[in-house]
CSV table of C-alpha atoms in Angstrom, one decimal:
chain,number,residue,atom,x,y,z
X,14,MET,CA,-83.8,76.1,18.6
X,15,ALA,CA,-86.8,77.2,20.7
X,16,ALA,CA,-86.0,78.2,24.2
X,17,GLU,CA,-86.9,75.8,27.0
X,18,GLY,CA,-90.4,76.4,28.3
X,19,GLU,CA,-91.6,78.0,25.1
X,20,GLU,CA,-93.9,76.4,22.6
X,21,ALA,CA,-92.1,75.3,19.4
X,22,ALA,CA,-93.1,77.0,16.2
X,23,LEU,CA,-93.9,74.9,13.1
X,24,GLU,CA,-90.3,75.4,11.8
X,25,PHE,CA,-88.9,73.6,14.9
X,26,THR,CA,-91.6,70.8,15.0
X,27,PRO,CA,-90.6,67.3,13.7
X,28,THR,CA,-92.1,66.7,10.2
X,29,TRP,CA,-93.4,63.3,11.3
X,30,ILE,CA,-95.6,65.0,13.9
X,31,VAL,CA,-97.0,67.5,11.4
X,32,ALA,CA,-97.6,64.9,8.8
X,33,ALA,CA,-99.3,62.5,11.4
X,34,VAL,CA,-101.6,65.3,12.7
X,35,CYS,CA,-102.6,66.5,9.3
X,36,SER,CA,-103.3,62.9,8.1
X,37,ILE,CA,-105.7,62.2,11.0
X,38,ILE,CA,-107.6,65.5,10.4
X,39,VAL,CA,-107.9,64.9,6.7
X,40,LEU,CA,-109.0,61.3,7.3
X,41,LEU,CA,-111.7,62.3,9.7
X,42,SER,CA,-112.9,65.0,7.4
X,43,LEU,CA,-113.0,62.6,4.4
X,44,VAL,CA,-114.9,60.0,6.4
X,45,ALA,CA,-117.5,62.6,7.5
X,46,GLU,CA,-117.8,63.9,3.9
X,47,ARG,CA,-118.3,60.4,2.5
X,48,CYS,CA,-120.8,59.5,5.1
X,49,LEU,CA,-122.9,62.5,4.3
X,50,HIS,CA,-122.6,61.8,0.5
X,51,TYR,CA,-123.6,58.2,1.0
X,52,LEU,CA,-126.6,59.2,3.1
X,53,GLY,CA,-127.5,61.7,0.3
X,54,LYS,CA,-127.4,59.0,-2.3
X,55,LYS,CA,-129.6,56.7,-0.2
X,56,LEU,CA,-132.2,59.5,0.2
X,57,LYS,CA,-132.3,60.2,-3.5
X,58,LYS,CA,-132.5,56.6,-4.3
X,59,LYS,CA,-135.6,56.3,-2.0
X,60,ASN,CA,-137.1,59.5,-3.6
X,61,GLN,CA,-136.9,61.3,-0.2
X,62,LYS,CA,-136.2,64.8,-1.8
X,63,PRO,CA,-137.3,66.8,1.3
X,64,LEU,CA,-135.0,64.8,3.6
X,65,TYR,CA,-132.2,65.2,1.0
X,66,GLU,CA,-132.7,68.9,0.9
X,67,ALA,CA,-132.5,68.9,4.7
X,68,LEU,CA,-129.2,67.1,4.4
X,69,LEU,CA,-128.0,69.8,2.1
X,70,LYS,CA,-129.1,72.3,4.7
X,71,VAL,CA,-126.9,70.6,7.2
X,72,LYS,CA,-124.0,70.7,4.8
X,73,GLU,CA,-124.5,74.5,4.4
X,74,GLU,CA,-124.4,74.9,8.2
X,75,LEU,CA,-121.2,72.9,8.4
X,76,MET,CA,-119.7,75.1,5.7
X,77,LEU,CA,-120.8,78.2,7.5
X,78,LEU,CA,-119.2,76.8,10.7
X,79,GLY,CA,-116.0,76.2,8.8
X,80,PHE,CA,-116.0,79.7,7.4
X,81,ILE,CA,-116.6,81.2,10.9
X,82,SER,CA,-113.8,79.1,12.2
X,83,LEU,CA,-111.5,80.3,9.3
X,84,LEU,CA,-112.3,83.9,10.1
X,85,LEU,CA,-111.5,83.5,13.8
X,86,THR,CA,-108.2,81.9,12.8
X,87,VAL,CA,-107.2,84.5,10.2
X,88,PHE,CA,-108.1,87.5,12.3
X,89,GLN,CA,-106.8,86.2,15.7
X,90,GLY,CA,-103.6,88.2,15.3
X,91,MET,CA,-105.5,91.3,14.6
X,92,ILE,CA,-107.9,90.7,17.5
X,93,GLN,CA,-104.9,90.3,19.9
X,94,ARG,CA,-103.3,93.4,18.6
X,95,THR,CA,-106.4,95.3,19.3
X,96,CYS,CA,-105.8,96.8,22.7
X,97,ILE,CA,-108.4,98.1,25.1
X,98,PRO,CA,-108.2,99.8,28.5
X,99,ALA,CA,-107.9,97.3,31.4
X,100,GLY,CA,-110.8,98.9,33.2
X,101,TRP,CA,-113.2,97.8,30.3
X,102,THR,CA,-112.7,94.2,31.3
X,103,ASP,CA,-114.0,94.7,34.8
X,104,HIS,CA,-117.7,94.9,33.8
X,105,MET,CA,-120.2,92.2,32.8
X,106,LEU,CA,-118.1,89.3,33.6
X,107,PRO,CA,-119.4,85.7,33.7
X,108,CYS,CA,-117.3,85.1,36.8
X,109,GLN,CA,-116.3,87.5,39.5
X,110,LYS,CA,-112.6,88.3,39.7
X,111,LEU,CA,-110.8,87.1,42.8
X,112,ASP,CA,-109.7,89.9,45.1
X,113,VAL,CA,-106.9,89.2,47.5
X,114,LYS,CA,-108.0,92.0,49.7
X,115,ALA,CA,-111.5,90.6,50.0
X,116,GLY,CA,-110.3,87.5,51.8
X,117,ALA,CA,-108.8,85.2,49.2
X,118,THR,CA,-105.3,83.8,50.0
X,119,LYS,CA,-102.4,84.5,47.8
X,120,GLU,CA,-101.9,80.8,47.2
X,121,HIS,CA,-105.5,80.5,46.1
X,122,TYR,CA,-105.3,83.5,43.9
X,123,ASP,CA,-102.1,82.2,42.2
X,124,ALA,CA,-103.7,78.8,41.7
X,125,GLU,CA,-106.6,80.4,40.0
X,126,ILE,CA,-104.4,82.4,37.8
X,127,LEU,CA,-102.4,79.5,36.8
X,128,GLY,CA,-105.4,77.3,36.2
X,129,ARG,CA,-107.5,79.9,34.2
X,130,ILE,CA,-104.9,82.0,32.3
X,131,GLY,CA,-101.5,80.4,32.8
X,132,ARG,CA,-101.8,78.0,29.8
X,133,ARG,CA,-103.3,80.8,27.8
X,134,LEU,CA,-100.4,83.1,28.4
X,135,LEU,CA,-98.0,80.5,27.1
X,136,SER,CA,-99.8,80.2,23.8
X,137,GLU,CA,-100.4,83.8,23.2
X,138,ASP,CA,-98.5,86.0,20.8
X,139,SER,CA,-96.0,87.5,23.4
X,140,ALA,CA,-95.2,90.4,21.1
X,141,ALA,CA,-98.9,91.5,20.8
X,142,VAL,CA,-99.4,91.1,24.5
X,143,ALA,CA,-96.3,93.1,25.3
X,144,GLN,CA,-97.3,95.8,22.9
X,145,CYS,CA,-100.7,96.2,24.8
X,146,HIS,CA,-98.9,96.1,28.1
X,147,LYS,CA,-96.5,98.9,27.1
X,148,LYS,CA,-99.6,101.1,26.4
X,149,GLY,CA,-101.2,100.2,29.7
X,150,LYS,CA,-103.9,98.1,28.0
X,151,VAL,CA,-104.9,94.5,27.5
X,152,PRO,CA,-105.6,92.5,24.3
X,153,LEU,CA,-109.3,92.5,23.2
X,154,LEU,CA,-109.4,88.7,23.2
X,155,SER,CA,-106.9,86.0,24.2
X,156,LEU,CA,-106.0,83.0,22.0
X,157,GLU,CA,-107.6,80.6,24.5
X,158,ALA,CA,-110.8,82.6,24.4
X,159,ILE,CA,-110.8,82.4,20.6
X,160,HIS,CA,-110.1,78.7,20.8
X,161,GLN,CA,-113.0,78.1,23.1
X,162,LEU,CA,-115.3,80.1,20.8
X,163,HIS,CA,-114.3,77.7,18.0
X,164,ILE,CA,-115.4,74.8,20.2
X,165,PHE,CA,-118.7,76.4,21.4
X,166,ILE,CA,-119.9,77.3,17.9
X,167,PHE,CA,-119.2,73.8,16.7
X,168,VAL,CA,-120.9,72.2,19.7
X,169,LEU,CA,-123.9,74.5,19.3
X,170,ALA,CA,-124.5,73.6,15.7
X,171,ILE,CA,-124.0,69.9,16.1
X,172,THR,CA,-126.3,69.9,19.2
X,173,HIS,CA,-129.0,71.7,17.2
X,174,VAL,CA,-128.9,69.4,14.4
X,175,ILE,CA,-129.0,66.3,16.7
X,176,PHE,CA,-132.0,67.7,18.6
X,177,SER,CA,-133.8,68.6,15.5
X,178,VAL,CA,-133.3,65.1,13.9
X,179,THR,CA,-134.3,63.5,17.2
X,180,THR,CA,-137.5,65.6,17.4
X,181,MET,CA,-138.4,64.8,13.8
X,182,LEU,CA,-137.7,61.0,14.2
X,183,LEU,CA,-139.7,60.7,17.5
X,184,GLY,CA,-142.5,62.9,16.1
X,185,GLY,CA,-142.5,61.1,12.8
X,186,ALA,CA,-142.9,57.8,14.7
X,187,GLN,CA,-145.8,59.2,16.6
X,188,ILE,CA,-147.5,60.3,13.3
X,189,ARG,CA,-146.8,56.9,11.6
X,190,GLN,CA,-149.0,55.4,14.4
X,191,TRP,CA,-152.0,57.2,12.7
X,192,LYS,CA,-151.4,55.2,9.5
X,193,HIS,CA,-153.7,52.4,10.6
X,194,TRP,CA,-156.5,55.0,11.0
X,195,GLU,CA,-155.9,56.0,7.4
X,196,ASP,CA,-155.9,52.4,6.2
X,197,GLY,CA,-159.2,51.8,7.9
X,198,ILE,CA,-160.8,54.8,6.4
X,199,GLN,CA,-159.4,54.0,2.9
X,200,LYS,CA,-160.8,50.4,3.3
X,201,HIS,CA,-164.4,51.6,4.0
X,202,ALA,CA,-164.4,54.7,1.8
X,203,PRO,CA,-167.3,54.6,-0.7
X,204,GLU,CA,-166.3,54.4,-4.4
X,205,LYS,CA,-166.9,57.4,-6.6
X,206,GLY,CA,-170.4,57.4,-8.0
X,207,ALA,CA,-171.6,54.6,-5.7
X,208,ASP,CA,-175.0,54.8,-4.2
X,209,ASN,CA,-174.7,54.9,-0.4
X,210,GLU,CA,-177.3,55.3,2.3
X,211,VAL,CA,-177.3,58.9,3.5
X,212,LYS,CA,-177.8,59.2,7.3
X,213,VAL,CA,-178.8,62.0,9.5
X,214,THR,CA,-176.2,62.9,12.2
X,215,HIS,CA,-177.1,64.7,15.4
X,216,VAL,CA,-174.2,67.0,15.8
X,217,ARG,CA,-174.0,67.1,19.6
X,218,SER,CA,-173.9,63.3,19.8
X,219,HIS,CA,-170.9,63.0,17.4
X,220,GLU,CA,-167.8,61.8,19.2
X,221,PHE,CA,-165.6,64.7,17.9
X,222,ILE,CA,-168.1,67.3,19.0
X,223,LYS,CA,-168.7,65.7,22.4
X,224,LYS,CA,-164.9,65.7,23.1
X,225,ARG,CA,-164.1,69.0,21.8
X,226,PHE,CA,-167.1,71.3,22.2
X,227,LYS,CA,-167.5,73.1,25.5
X,228,GLU,CA,-170.8,74.9,25.4
X,229,ASN,CA,-170.9,78.5,26.7
X,230,SER,CA,-167.5,78.3,28.4
X,231,VAL,CA,-164.5,79.9,26.7
X,232,ILE,CA,-162.3,79.6,29.7
X,233,LEU,CA,-163.1,75.9,30.1
X,234,SER,CA,-162.4,75.4,26.4
X,235,TRP,CA,-158.9,76.9,26.8
X,236,LEU,CA,-158.2,75.0,29.9
X,237,HIS,CA,-159.2,71.8,28.3
X,238,SER,CA,-157.0,72.6,25.3
X,239,PHE,CA,-154.1,73.2,27.7
X,240,GLY,CA,-154.4,69.9,29.3
X,241,LYS,CA,-155.2,67.9,26.2
X,242,GLN,CA,-151.7,68.4,24.8
X,243,PHE,CA,-150.3,66.2,27.5
X,244,TYR,CA,-152.3,63.1,26.9
X,245,ARG,CA,-153.4,61.7,23.5
X,246,SER,CA,-153.3,65.2,21.8
X,247,VAL,CA,-154.8,63.7,18.7
X,248,SER,CA,-157.6,61.1,18.9
X,249,LYS,CA,-159.0,58.9,16.1
X,250,SER,CA,-162.2,61.1,15.9
X,251,ASP,CA,-160.0,64.2,15.6
X,252,TYR,CA,-158.0,62.7,12.7
X,253,THR,CA,-161.1,61.4,10.9
X,254,THR,CA,-163.0,64.7,11.2
X,255,MET,CA,-160.1,66.9,10.2
X,256,ARG,CA,-159.2,64.6,7.3
X,257,LEU,CA,-162.8,64.7,6.0
X,258,GLY,CA,-162.9,68.5,6.3
X,259,PHE,CA,-159.6,68.8,4.3
X,260,ILE,CA,-160.9,66.5,1.6
X,261,LYS,CA,-164.3,68.1,1.3
X,262,THR,CA,-162.7,71.5,1.0
X,263,HIS,CA,-159.9,70.9,-1.3
X,264,CYS,CA,-160.5,67.7,-3.3
X,265,PRO,CA,-164.2,66.7,-2.8
X,266,GLY,CA,-164.1,64.4,-5.9
X,267,ASN,CA,-161.5,62.0,-4.3
X,268,LEU,CA,-162.7,60.7,-1.0
X,269,LYS,CA,-159.9,58.1,-1.0
X,270,PHE,CA,-157.2,60.8,-0.9
X,271,ASP,CA,-154.3,59.6,1.2
X,272,PHE,CA,-154.3,62.4,3.8
X,273,HIS,CA,-151.7,60.7,6.0
X,274,ARG,CA,-149.1,60.4,3.2
X,275,TYR,CA,-149.7,64.0,2.2
X,276,MET,CA,-149.3,65.2,5.9
X,277,VAL,CA,-146.0,63.3,6.2
X,278,ARG,CA,-144.6,64.8,3.0
X,279,VAL,CA,-145.4,68.3,4.2
X,280,LEU,CA,-143.7,67.5,7.5
X,281,GLU,CA,-140.6,66.3,5.7
X,282,ALA,CA,-140.5,69.5,3.5
X,283,ASP,CA,-140.7,71.6,6.7
X,284,PHE,CA,-137.9,69.7,8.3
X,285,LYS,CA,-135.3,71.4,6.1
X,286,LYS,CA,-136.5,74.7,7.6
X,287,VAL,CA,-136.2,73.4,11.2
X,288,VAL,CA,-132.7,71.9,10.9
X,289,GLY,CA,-131.0,75.1,9.7
X,290,ILE,CA,-129.7,78.0,11.9
X,291,SER,CA,-131.1,81.2,10.4
X,292,TRP,CA,-129.5,84.6,10.8
X,293,TYR,CA,-131.9,85.7,13.5
X,294,LEU,CA,-131.0,82.7,15.6
X,295,TRP,CA,-127.4,83.8,15.5
X,296,VAL,CA,-128.6,87.1,16.7
X,297,PHE,CA,-130.1,85.4,19.7
X,298,VAL,CA,-126.8,83.6,20.3
X,299,VAL,CA,-125.0,86.9,20.6
X,300,ILE,CA,-127.7,88.3,22.9
X,301,PHE,CA,-127.5,85.3,25.2
X,302,LEU,CA,-123.7,85.5,25.3
X,303,LEU,CA,-124.0,89.2,26.2
X,304,LEU,CA,-126.4,88.5,29.1
X,305,ASN,CA,-124.3,85.8,30.7
X,306,VAL,CA,-123.3,88.1,33.6
X,307,ASN,CA,-122.3,86.9,37.0
X,308,GLY,CA,-125.2,87.0,39.5
X,309,TRP,CA,-127.9,87.5,36.9
X,310,HIS,CA,-128.6,83.8,36.3
X,311,THR,CA,-129.7,84.6,32.8
X,312,TYR,CA,-129.6,81.1,31.4
X,313,PHE,CA,-131.8,79.8,34.2
X,314,TRP,CA,-134.6,82.4,33.4
X,315,ILE,CA,-134.1,82.1,29.6
X,316,ALA,CA,-134.7,78.4,29.9
X,317,PHE,CA,-138.4,79.1,30.8
X,318,LEU,CA,-138.9,81.0,27.5
X,319,PRO,CA,-139.0,78.0,25.1
X,320,LEU,CA,-141.1,76.0,27.6
X,321,PHE,CA,-143.8,78.7,27.8
X,322,LEU,CA,-143.8,79.1,24.1
X,323,LEU,CA,-144.1,75.4,23.6
X,324,LEU,CA,-147.1,75.2,26.0
X,325,ALA,CA,-148.6,78.2,24.3
X,326,ILE,CA,-148.3,76.5,20.9
X,327,GLY,CA,-149.7,73.2,22.1
X,328,THR,CA,-152.6,75.0,23.7
X,329,LYS,CA,-153.2,77.0,20.6
X,330,LEU,CA,-153.2,74.1,18.2
X,331,GLU,CA,-155.6,72.1,20.5
X,332,HIS,CA,-157.8,75.1,20.6
X,333,VAL,CA,-157.9,75.3,16.8
X,334,ILE,CA,-159.5,71.8,16.9
X,335,ALA,CA,-161.9,73.0,19.5
X,336,GLN,CA,-162.8,76.0,17.3
X,337,LEU,CA,-163.6,73.7,14.4
X,338,ALA,CA,-166.0,71.7,16.6
X,339,HIS,CA,-167.5,74.9,18.0
X,340,ASN,CA,-168.2,76.3,14.5
X,341,VAL,CA,-170.1,73.1,13.6
X,342,ALA,CA,-172.0,72.7,16.8
X,343,GLU,CA,-173.1,76.3,16.8
X,344,LYS,CA,-174.4,76.3,13.3
X,345,HIS,CA,-176.1,72.9,13.1
X,346,SER,CA,-178.1,70.7,15.4
X,347,ALA,CA,-178.4,67.9,12.8
X,348,ILE,CA,-176.9,67.4,9.4
X,349,VAL,CA,-177.2,65.0,6.5
X,350,GLY,CA,-174.1,62.9,6.3
X,351,ASP,CA,-171.0,63.1,8.5
X,352,VAL,CA,-169.7,66.1,10.5
X,353,VAL,CA,-167.5,68.3,8.2
X,354,VAL,CA,-165.4,71.0,9.6
X,355,LYS,CA,-164.3,74.1,7.5
X,356,PRO,CA,-160.6,74.8,7.4
X,357,SER,CA,-159.6,78.5,7.6
X,358,ASP,CA,-156.6,80.6,8.3
X,359,ASP,CA,-158.6,82.7,10.7
X,360,HIS,CA,-158.1,80.1,13.4
X,361,PHE,CA,-154.4,80.8,13.6
X,362,TRP,CA,-152.3,83.6,15.0
X,363,PHE,CA,-152.5,86.6,12.6
X,364,GLY,CA,-154.2,84.3,10.1
X,365,LYS,CA,-150.8,82.7,9.3
X,366,PRO,CA,-150.3,78.9,10.1
X,367,ARG,CA,-146.6,79.2,9.2
X,368,ILE,CA,-145.9,81.2,12.3
X,369,VAL,CA,-146.1,77.9,14.3
X,370,LEU,CA,-143.3,76.5,12.3
X,371,PHE,CA,-141.0,79.5,13.0
X,372,LEU,CA,-141.8,79.3,16.8
X,373,ILE,CA,-141.0,75.5,16.8
X,374,HIS,CA,-137.7,76.3,15.0
X,375,PHE,CA,-136.8,78.9,17.7
X,376,ILE,CA,-137.9,76.5,20.5
X,377,LEU,CA,-135.7,73.7,19.3
X,378,PHE,CA,-132.7,76.0,18.8
X,379,GLN,CA,-133.1,77.7,22.2
X,380,ASN,CA,-133.3,74.3,23.9
X,381,ALA,CA,-130.3,73.1,21.9
X,382,PHE,CA,-128.4,76.2,22.9
X,383,GLU,CA,-129.1,75.6,26.7
X,384,ILE,CA,-127.9,71.9,26.5
X,385,ALA,CA,-124.9,72.8,24.3
X,386,PHE,CA,-123.8,75.6,26.6
X,387,PHE,CA,-124.0,73.2,29.6
X,388,PHE,CA,-121.9,70.5,28.0
X,389,TRP,CA,-119.4,73.1,26.7
X,390,ILE,CA,-118.9,74.5,30.2
X,391,LEU,CA,-118.8,71.0,31.7
X,392,THR,CA,-116.0,69.8,29.3
X,393,THR,CA,-114.1,73.1,29.2
X,394,TYR,CA,-114.2,74.3,32.9
X,395,GLY,CA,-115.7,71.5,34.9
X,396,PHE,CA,-118.9,71.2,36.8
X,397,ASP,CA,-117.6,73.2,39.9
X,398,SER,CA,-116.6,76.2,37.8
X,399,CYS,CA,-118.1,79.6,38.6
X,400,ILE,CA,-119.4,80.0,35.1
X,401,MET,CA,-121.4,76.8,35.4
X,402,GLY,CA,-123.5,78.3,38.2
X,403,GLN,CA,-125.1,76.8,41.3
X,404,VAL,CA,-126.6,73.3,41.3
X,405,ARG,CA,-130.0,74.7,42.2
X,406,PHE,CA,-130.0,76.6,38.9
X,407,ILE,CA,-128.4,73.9,36.8
X,408,VAL,CA,-130.7,71.0,37.5
X,409,PRO,CA,-134.0,72.8,36.6
X,410,ARG,CA,-132.4,73.9,33.3
X,411,LEU,CA,-131.6,70.2,32.5
X,412,VAL,CA,-135.0,69.0,33.5
X,413,ILE,CA,-136.7,71.7,31.4
X,414,GLY,CA,-134.6,70.8,28.4
X,415,VAL,CA,-135.7,67.1,28.7
X,416,VAL,CA,-139.4,68.1,29.1
X,417,ILE,CA,-139.3,70.4,26.1
X,418,GLN,CA,-137.6,67.7,23.9
X,419,LEU,CA,-140.1,65.1,24.9
X,420,LEU,CA,-143.2,67.3,24.7
X,421,CYS,CA,-142.2,68.8,21.3
X,422,SER,CA,-141.5,65.3,19.9
X,423,TYR,CA,-144.6,63.4,21.1
X,424,SER,CA,-147.2,66.1,21.3
X,425,THR,CA,-146.5,69.5,19.7
X,426,LEU,CA,-145.0,68.3,16.4
X,427,PRO,CA,-147.7,65.8,15.6
X,428,LEU,CA,-150.3,68.5,16.4
X,429,TYR,CA,-148.5,70.9,14.1
X,430,ALA,CA,-148.5,68.3,11.3
X,431,ILE,CA,-152.2,67.8,11.3
X,432,VAL,CA,-153.7,71.1,12.6
X,433,THR,CA,-151.8,73.4,10.3
X,434,GLN,CA,-153.6,71.5,7.4
X,435,MET,CA,-156.7,73.2,8.6
X,436,GLY,CA,-155.7,76.4,6.9
X,437,SER,CA,-157.4,77.9,3.9
X,438,CYS,CA,-154.8,76.6,1.4
X,439,TYR,CA,-153.1,73.3,0.8
X,440,LYS,CA,-149.4,72.9,0.0
X,441,LYS,CA,-147.7,71.7,-3.2
X,442,GLU,CA,-146.8,68.4,-1.6
X,443,ILE,CA,-150.4,67.3,-2.3
X,444,PHE,CA,-149.0,66.4,-5.8
X,445,ASN,CA,-146.3,63.7,-6.2
X,446,GLU,CA,-142.9,64.7,-7.3
X,447,HIS,CA,-143.4,64.3,-11.0
X,448,VAL,CA,-146.7,66.2,-11.0
X,449,GLN,CA,-145.1,69.0,-8.9
X,450,GLN,CA,-142.4,69.5,-11.5
X,451,GLY,CA,-144.8,69.3,-14.4
X,452,VAL,CA,-147.3,71.8,-12.9
X,453,LEU,CA,-144.7,74.3,-11.7
X,454,GLY,CA,-142.8,74.1,-15.1
X,455,TRP,CA,-146.1,74.6,-17.0
X,456,ALA,CA,-147.1,77.5,-14.7
X,457,GLN,CA,-143.9,79.2,-15.3
X,458,LYS,CA,-144.3,79.1,-19.0
X,459,VAL,CA,-147.9,80.4,-18.7
X,460,LYS,CA,-146.5,83.2,-16.5
X,461,MET,CA,-144.0,84.2,-19.2
X,462,LYS,CA,-146.7,84.1,-21.9
X,463,LYS,CA,-149.1,86.2,-19.9
X,464,GLY,CA,-146.3,88.7,-19.2
X,465,LEU,CA,-146.2,89.3,-23.0
X,466,LYS,CA,-149.9,89.6,-23.5
X,467,GLY,CA,-150.2,92.6,-21.1
X,468,ALA,CA,-152.2,93.6,-18.1
X,469,ALA,CA,-155.7,93.0,-19.7
X,470,THR,CA,-154.9,89.4,-20.4
X,471,LYS,CA,-153.5,89.0,-16.9
X,472,ALA,CA,-156.6,90.3,-15.2
X,473,GLU,CA,-158.9,88.0,-17.3
X,474,SER,CA,-156.8,84.9,-16.4
X,475,THR,CA,-156.9,85.9,-12.7
X,476,ASN,CA,-160.7,86.1,-12.8
X,477,ASN,CA,-160.9,82.7,-14.4
X,478,ALA,CA,-158.7,81.2,-11.6
X,479,ASP,CA,-160.9,82.8,-8.9
X,480,ALA,CA,-164.0,81.2,-10.5
X,481,ALA,CA,-162.5,77.8,-10.3
X,482,GLY,CA,-163.1,77.4,-6.6
X,483,PRO,CA,-161.0,76.8,-3.5
X,484,SER,CA,-159.9,73.4,-4.5
X,485,VAL,CA,-157.3,74.8,-6.9
X,486,LYS,CA,-155.4,76.8,-4.3
X,487,ILE,CA,-151.8,75.8,-3.9
X,488,GLU,CA,-149.5,77.3,-1.3
X,489,MET,CA,-146.0,77.5,-3.1
X,490,ALA,CA,-142.9,79.0,-1.7
X,491,LYS,CA,-142.4,82.5,-3.1
X,492,ALA,CA,-145.2,81.9,-5.6
X,493,GLU,CA,-146.7,84.9,-7.3
X,494,GLU,CA,-150.4,85.5,-8.2
X,495,ASP,CA,-149.7,84.7,-11.7
X,496,VAL,CA,-148.4,81.2,-10.9
X,497,GLU,CA,-151.4,80.5,-8.7
X,498,ALA,CA,-153.8,81.6,-11.5
X,499,ALA,CA,-152.0,79.4,-14.0
X,500,VAL,CA,-152.2,76.4,-11.7
X,501,GLY,CA,-155.9,77.2,-11.2
X,502,ASN,CA,-156.5,76.9,-14.9
X,503,THR,CA,-155.5,73.2,-14.8
X,504,GLU,CA,-158.6,72.2,-13.0
């Protein structure tokens, strides 16, 4: 029988307790798994493949969390038996150790010890602790610390998923409000081959140019772009002009192309990248945990990083629209027909529109990390704990987190959805699901045949694809030049 005051091992625990606890855990796990499975079936039934793939990404993250938790559990004994000099634990502490000589009363010191580590010592492997103490050392990590790491990693991942889903839902609701613009354009779009009166448009008097073009003032243009992201970041004239520029560049023969539906499909496809926690984000987690040193107020200063990045992205996306207007206004004073902008990758950082998606991914993760860390500390140690920090540092962090969430949802994400379509290439989501599978399958077969024909046939096919024009460009994930050439031959 276990001694009084000691925790009972499994062999001295009543079987009804073990069975009851296991039943509850298994039941909760099965309910969560069935809910995800049912949600996946609903998404597949509604032909929401991008969202279904995002759900699979969430399952992968949950599996990764389970594996991390398993490793912490399996190796907790080894971690405890790893002894380090006691002096190593006196540096880079989140909270300053109490010093009785520095003025703290013995009763206060004892209360802190009982409150912070008393329970931990009861649950630790006494043999491993005693072994380290005999050597004049301490264990590398206590069981309580390992348990709290379990909770923190789980809270971080769940918070990130919730924040990402919330951002996509709010941003998607904002984008769906543009649908009536698309419906109005579709209703009044001319039929193919119809004779329509051609008008002369004075460029400077066009609504899009008047709102976006700031003549001979680069600084004013950037300042206007910075402020525009906070109020009606995309107007009807912006949407109409960029839509027409996209269609004229990539599918000039189809003026009734549903640009809004294409844009939403692209955004849903990008969602599966945003909802996951990539390896480099885990590197940031380790760095942030390392820098959580008492007196540094690291999390307060780090909270400004995603805010500055978000403002920079919003300003850049707004300035891309201004550049499109500038290019038209500088080259023409009057044109026949409507104002048509020219999409180009040159408007984006390093000529790569996809960089914006990676930055948004990092911003959402960093913001989720800040909020998750706050609630983890609040539930684990309490609001008045030293690791929580001072109120004057806590409140600004929470305010910044809310501002980032709202600004990214209602401004930055809708801007990203439409402005990144102003790149040189369009994405494979321009085709519906069945056409995508057919074109990609056919392209793969052509690629295999071309590989057998040799380098000469390959060069000839590439030249034929280049001659087909820009409307056949398709941006495919991990696509090779051979596949692009094969798709180009379909036109």
